Amino acid sequence: NAGVTQTPKFQVLKTGQSMTLQCAQDMNHEYMSWYRQDPGMGLRLIHYSVGAGITDQGEVPNGYNVSRSTTEDFPLRLLSAAPSQTSVYFCASSYSVRGTMNTEAFFGQGTRLTVV
Amino acid sequence: GESVGLHLPTLSVQEGDNSIINCAYSNSASDYFIWYKQESGKGPQFIIDIRSNMDKRQGQRVTVLLNKTVKHLSLQIAATQPGDSAVYFCAEKEAAGNKLTFGGGTRVLVKP
């Protein structure tokens, strides 16, 4: 049981490049989400999904797109990378109860992204 | 917007002693308060949660206390071990919400 798997673990991008961060979970969780973590700060929600075909914005969605075509996968796309997007990105999943996430979220190992 | 307010202090604890990590929150509408542990190079890991209608909940070596009057949350770790060294985050969630709002974290260092 792999849990939540994120790829890549590290990435360096040039300003203006685009890329997709991959996230997959094998726990059949309906809820998935993306957070970013900046030094000395907690995690901030970028986008989330309560099920396949459904996505919604979190606190800091600008510059990111998501899609949820399957229950297992929830990729995060950076459209045109900016230095302000240098961060560590975490994907998380959880069970849902009546369409609402559980308090116990399972996080991936993170992707450390540097935009130069 | 409202957020869980927790700066990033460092708590140094002697191995075997008890640790107390504190957190202040501001959203009165939150229904759940949660503690996560993040070890270096890893993603956060759920420790324990407490509903807003409770004031205390115990787990294995951990106790969470909730004081709604002063909007304060704490995590007590009994007999702190080297494996407890990590950054601890408090978070909050509304019952019908799909967002965890995290505080800034507290680093716990366990001295042998």
Short mmCIF file of C-alpha atoms in Angstrom, two decimals:
data_model
loop_
_atom_site.label_atom_id
_atom_site.label_comp_id
_atom_site.label_asym_id
_atom_site.label_seq_id
_atom_site.Cartn_x
_atom_site.Cartn_y
_atom_site.Cartn_z
CA ASN A 1 0.00 0.00 0.00
CA ALA A 2 1.90 3.05 -1.28
CA GLY A 3 -0.45 5.73 0.13
CA VAL A 4 0.04 9.11 -1.57
CA THR A 5 2.80 9.25 -4.15
CA GLN A 6 4.15 12.51 -5.56
CA THR A 7 6.50 12.96 -8.48
CA PRO A 8 8.99 14.46 -9.00
CA LYS A 9 10.63 14.97 -5.59
CA PHE A 10 12.73 17.90 -6.83
CA GLN A 11 12.36 20.23 -9.80
CA VAL A 12 14.05 23.39 -11.02
CA LEU A 13 12.19 25.51 -13.55
CA LYS A 14 12.99 28.68 -15.40
CA THR A 15 10.58 31.57 -15.16
CA GLY A 16 7.80 31.14 -17.68
CA GLN A 17 8.11 27.38 -18.04
CA SER A 18 5.15 25.14 -17.36
CA MET A 19 5.05 21.78 -15.68
CA THR A 20 2.78 19.28 -13.99
CA LEU A 21 3.25 17.90 -10.51
CA GLN A 22 1.86 14.40 -10.27
CA CYS A 23 -0.09 12.96 -7.35
CA ALA A 24 -1.57 9.51 -7.06
CA GLN A 25 -3.24 7.70 -4.17
CA ASP A 26 -4.22 4.06 -3.87
CA MET A 27 -6.55 4.32 -0.87
CA ASN A 28 -9.70 5.01 -2.90
CA HIS A 29 -10.08 8.39 -1.20
CA GLU A 30 -12.64 10.71 -2.69
CA TYR A 31 -11.02 13.87 -1.37
CA MET A 32 -7.67 15.12 -2.69
CA SER A 33 -5.91 18.43 -2.32
CA TRP A 34 -2.76 20.40 -3.00
CA TYR A 35 -0.94 22.56 -0.45
CA ARG A 36 2.15 24.68 -0.65
CA GLN A 37 4.51 25.14 2.27
CA ASP A 38 6.83 28.13 2.51
CA PRO A 39 9.67 28.55 5.04
CA GLY A 40 8.46 29.21 8.55
CA MET A 41 4.84 28.96 7.52
CA GLY A 42 2.13 26.43 7.68
CA LEU A 43 0.53 24.86 4.67
CA ARG A 44 -1.80 26.82 2.41
CA LEU A 45 -4.45 25.18 0.31
CA ILE A 46 -4.14 25.68 -3.46
CA HIS A 47 -6.92 23.51 -4.94
CA TYR A 48 -8.98 20.56 -3.82
CA SER A 49 -11.34 17.95 -5.18
CA VAL A 50 -14.19 16.09 -3.47
CA GLY A 51 -14.43 13.49 -6.21
CA ALA A 52 -13.67 12.67 -9.82
CA GLY A 53 -14.76 15.48 -12.11
CA ILE A 54 -15.09 18.02 -9.28
CA THR A 55 -12.47 20.61 -8.33
CA ASP A 56 -12.52 23.83 -6.37
CA GLN A 57 -10.18 26.63 -5.39
CA GLY A 58 -8.43 26.96 -2.07
CA GLU A 59 -6.69 29.96 -0.53
CA VAL A 60 -3.95 30.50 -3.12
CA PRO A 61 -5.16 29.17 -6.50
CA ASN A 62 -3.69 31.80 -8.83
CA GLY A 63 -1.14 30.42 -11.27
CA TYR A 64 -2.23 26.79 -10.79
CA ASN A 65 -4.68 24.50 -12.53
CA VAL A 66 -5.98 21.09 -11.51
CA SER A 67 -8.15 18.36 -12.94
CA ARG A 68 -9.58 15.15 -11.50
CA SER A 69 -10.36 12.67 -14.23
CA THR A 70 -9.94 9.61 -12.00
CA THR A 71 -10.28 8.91 -8.29
CA GLU A 72 -6.59 8.02 -8.05
CA ASP A 73 -4.90 10.99 -9.72
CA PHE A 74 -4.89 14.72 -9.03
CA PRO A 75 -2.21 16.55 -11.05
CA LEU A 76 -1.26 20.16 -10.37
CA ARG A 77 -0.25 22.29 -13.33
CA LEU A 78 1.85 25.41 -13.19
CA LEU A 79 0.93 27.41 -16.26
CA SER A 80 3.84 29.88 -16.35
CA ALA A 81 6.22 29.44 -13.44
CA ALA A 82 7.23 32.47 -11.38
CA PRO A 83 9.86 32.79 -8.64
CA SER A 84 7.01 33.35 -6.14
CA GLN A 85 5.99 29.76 -6.78
CA THR A 86 9.23 28.45 -5.32
CA SER A 87 7.96 26.26 -2.52
CA VAL A 88 7.43 22.73 -1.30
CA TYR A 89 4.21 21.26 -2.63
CA PHE A 90 2.23 18.59 -0.82
CA CYS A 91 -0.60 16.49 -2.10
CA ALA A 92 -3.03 15.06 0.43
CA SER A 93 -6.02 12.76 0.35
CA SER A 94 -8.67 11.70 2.83
CA TYR A 95 -11.90 9.82 3.18
CA SER A 96 -15.03 11.82 2.66
CA VAL A 97 -18.13 11.75 4.79
CA ARG A 98 -21.18 13.13 2.99
CA GLY A 99 -18.93 15.02 0.56
CA THR A 100 -16.81 16.56 3.30
CA MET A 101 -13.18 15.69 3.94
CA ASN A 102 -12.17 13.82 7.07
CA THR A 103 -9.83 15.51 9.53
CA GLU A 104 -7.22 12.80 8.96
CA ALA A 105 -5.48 13.67 5.73
CA PHE A 106 -2.70 11.53 4.28
CA PHE A 107 0.13 13.54 2.78
CA GLY A 108 2.69 12.69 0.15
CA GLN A 109 6.42 13.24 0.63
CA GLY A 110 6.36 16.57 -1.15
CA THR A 111 7.85 18.13 -4.28
CA ARG A 112 10.50 20.79 -3.77
CA LEU A 113 10.17 23.28 -6.62
CA THR A 114 12.61 26.07 -7.36
CA VAL A 115 11.82 28.67 -10.01
CA VAL A 116 14.79 30.70 -11.18
CA GLY B 1 -9.15 35.83 6.49
CA GLU B 2 -9.27 34.05 9.80
CA SER B 3 -6.46 31.65 10.45
CA VAL B 4 -4.91 29.50 13.09
CA GLY B 5 -2.25 31.67 14.65
CA LEU B 6 0.91 29.85 15.63
CA HIS B 7 4.38 31.28 15.21
CA LEU B 8 7.32 28.99 14.76
CA PRO B 9 9.10 28.79 18.09
CA THR B 10 11.42 25.98 19.07
CA LEU B 11 10.76 23.84 22.10
CA SER B 12 13.76 21.98 23.52
CA VAL B 13 12.81 19.07 25.73
CA GLN B 14 14.84 16.57 27.68
CA GLU B 15 14.18 13.00 26.69
CA GLY B 16 11.65 11.53 29.09
CA ASP B 17 10.10 14.86 30.03
CA ASN B 18 6.63 15.96 28.98
CA SER B 19 6.18 18.44 26.12
CA ILE B 20 3.44 21.02 25.78
CA ILE B 21 2.85 22.72 22.44
CA ASN B 22 0.41 25.62 22.29
CA CYS B 23 -1.74 27.10 19.55
CA ALA B 24 -4.14 30.03 19.37
CA TYR B 25 -6.98 30.02 16.87
CA SER B 26 -9.30 32.76 15.71
CA ASN B 27 -12.14 31.11 13.77
CA SER B 28 -15.02 30.57 16.19
CA ALA B 29 -16.86 28.61 13.50
CA SER B 30 -14.29 25.79 13.47
CA ASP B 31 -15.68 22.44 14.54
CA TYR B 32 -12.53 20.37 14.57
CA PHE B 33 -9.04 21.08 15.79
CA ILE B 34 -6.25 18.84 14.66
CA TRP B 35 -2.58 18.25 15.35
CA TYR B 36 -0.14 17.14 12.66
CA LYS B 37 3.51 16.12 12.99
CA GLN B 38 6.03 16.77 10.23
CA GLU B 39 9.41 15.10 10.30
CA SER B 40 12.26 16.48 8.23
CA GLY B 41 11.81 15.76 4.54
CA LYS B 42 8.37 14.23 4.97
CA GLY B 43 4.78 15.27 4.64
CA PRO B 44 2.64 16.05 7.69
CA GLN B 45 1.18 13.12 9.59
CA PHE B 46 -2.09 13.16 11.53
CA ILE B 47 -1.70 12.80 15.29
CA ILE B 48 -5.04 13.51 16.93
CA ASP B 49 -8.13 15.68 16.58
CA ILE B 50 -10.77 17.07 18.90
CA ARG B 51 -14.28 18.29 18.27
CA SER B 52 -15.32 21.72 19.44
CA ASN B 53 -17.83 20.23 21.89
CA MET B 54 -15.02 18.53 23.82
CA ASP B 55 -12.30 19.99 26.02
CA LYS B 56 -9.94 17.04 26.26
CA ARG B 57 -9.04 14.00 24.23
CA GLN B 58 -6.34 11.45 24.85
CA GLY B 59 -4.41 9.23 22.49
CA GLN B 60 -1.32 7.14 22.82
CA ARG B 61 1.11 9.36 24.83
CA VAL B 62 -0.66 12.47 23.56
CA THR B 63 -3.41 14.63 25.01
CA VAL B 64 -5.11 17.52 23.27
CA LEU B 65 -6.80 20.23 25.33
CA LEU B 66 -9.23 22.77 23.93
CA ASN B 67 -10.21 25.98 25.68
CA LYS B 68 -12.86 27.70 23.60
CA THR B 69 -13.18 30.59 26.02
CA VAL B 70 -9.71 31.84 25.15
CA LYS B 71 -9.49 30.08 21.78
CA HIS B 72 -6.52 28.02 22.80
CA LEU B 73 -5.43 24.53 21.83
CA SER B 74 -2.56 22.51 23.24
CA LEU B 75 -0.85 19.20 22.59
CA GLN B 76 0.81 17.39 25.44
CA ILE B 77 3.30 14.63 24.70
CA ALA B 78 4.13 12.38 27.62
CA ALA B 79 7.61 10.95 28.11
CA THR B 80 9.03 12.65 25.03
CA GLN B 81 11.24 10.43 22.90
CA PRO B 82 13.87 11.22 20.23
CA GLY B 83 11.38 10.13 17.59
CA ASP B 84 9.11 12.98 18.68
CA SER B 85 11.57 15.52 17.26
CA ALA B 86 9.63 17.24 14.48
CA VAL B 87 7.60 20.31 13.59
CA TYR B 88 4.07 20.21 14.99
CA PHE B 89 1.22 22.03 13.32
CA CYS B 90 -2.22 22.76 14.63
CA ALA B 91 -5.01 23.00 12.11
CA GLU B 92 -8.72 23.68 12.15
CA LYS B 93 -11.68 22.68 10.05
CA GLU B 94 -15.35 23.53 9.86
CA ALA B 95 -17.75 20.60 9.91
CA ALA B 96 -19.03 21.16 6.38
CA GLY B 97 -15.76 22.54 5.08
CA ASN B 98 -13.16 20.99 2.82
CA LYS B 99 -10.19 22.94 4.00
CA LEU B 100 -7.65 22.49 6.75
CA THR B 101 -6.32 25.85 7.96
CA PHE B 102 -2.84 25.37 9.37
CA GLY B 103 -0.87 27.39 11.86
CA GLY B 104 2.82 28.18 11.39
CA GLY B 105 4.25 25.24 13.37
CA THR B 106 6.41 24.60 16.44
CA ARG B 107 9.71 22.79 16.23
CA VAL B 108 10.31 20.27 19.02
CA LEU B 109 13.89 19.18 19.68
CA VAL B 110 14.42 16.26 22.03
CA LYS B 111 17.74 16.29 23.87
CA PRO B 112 19.18 12.92 24.88
#
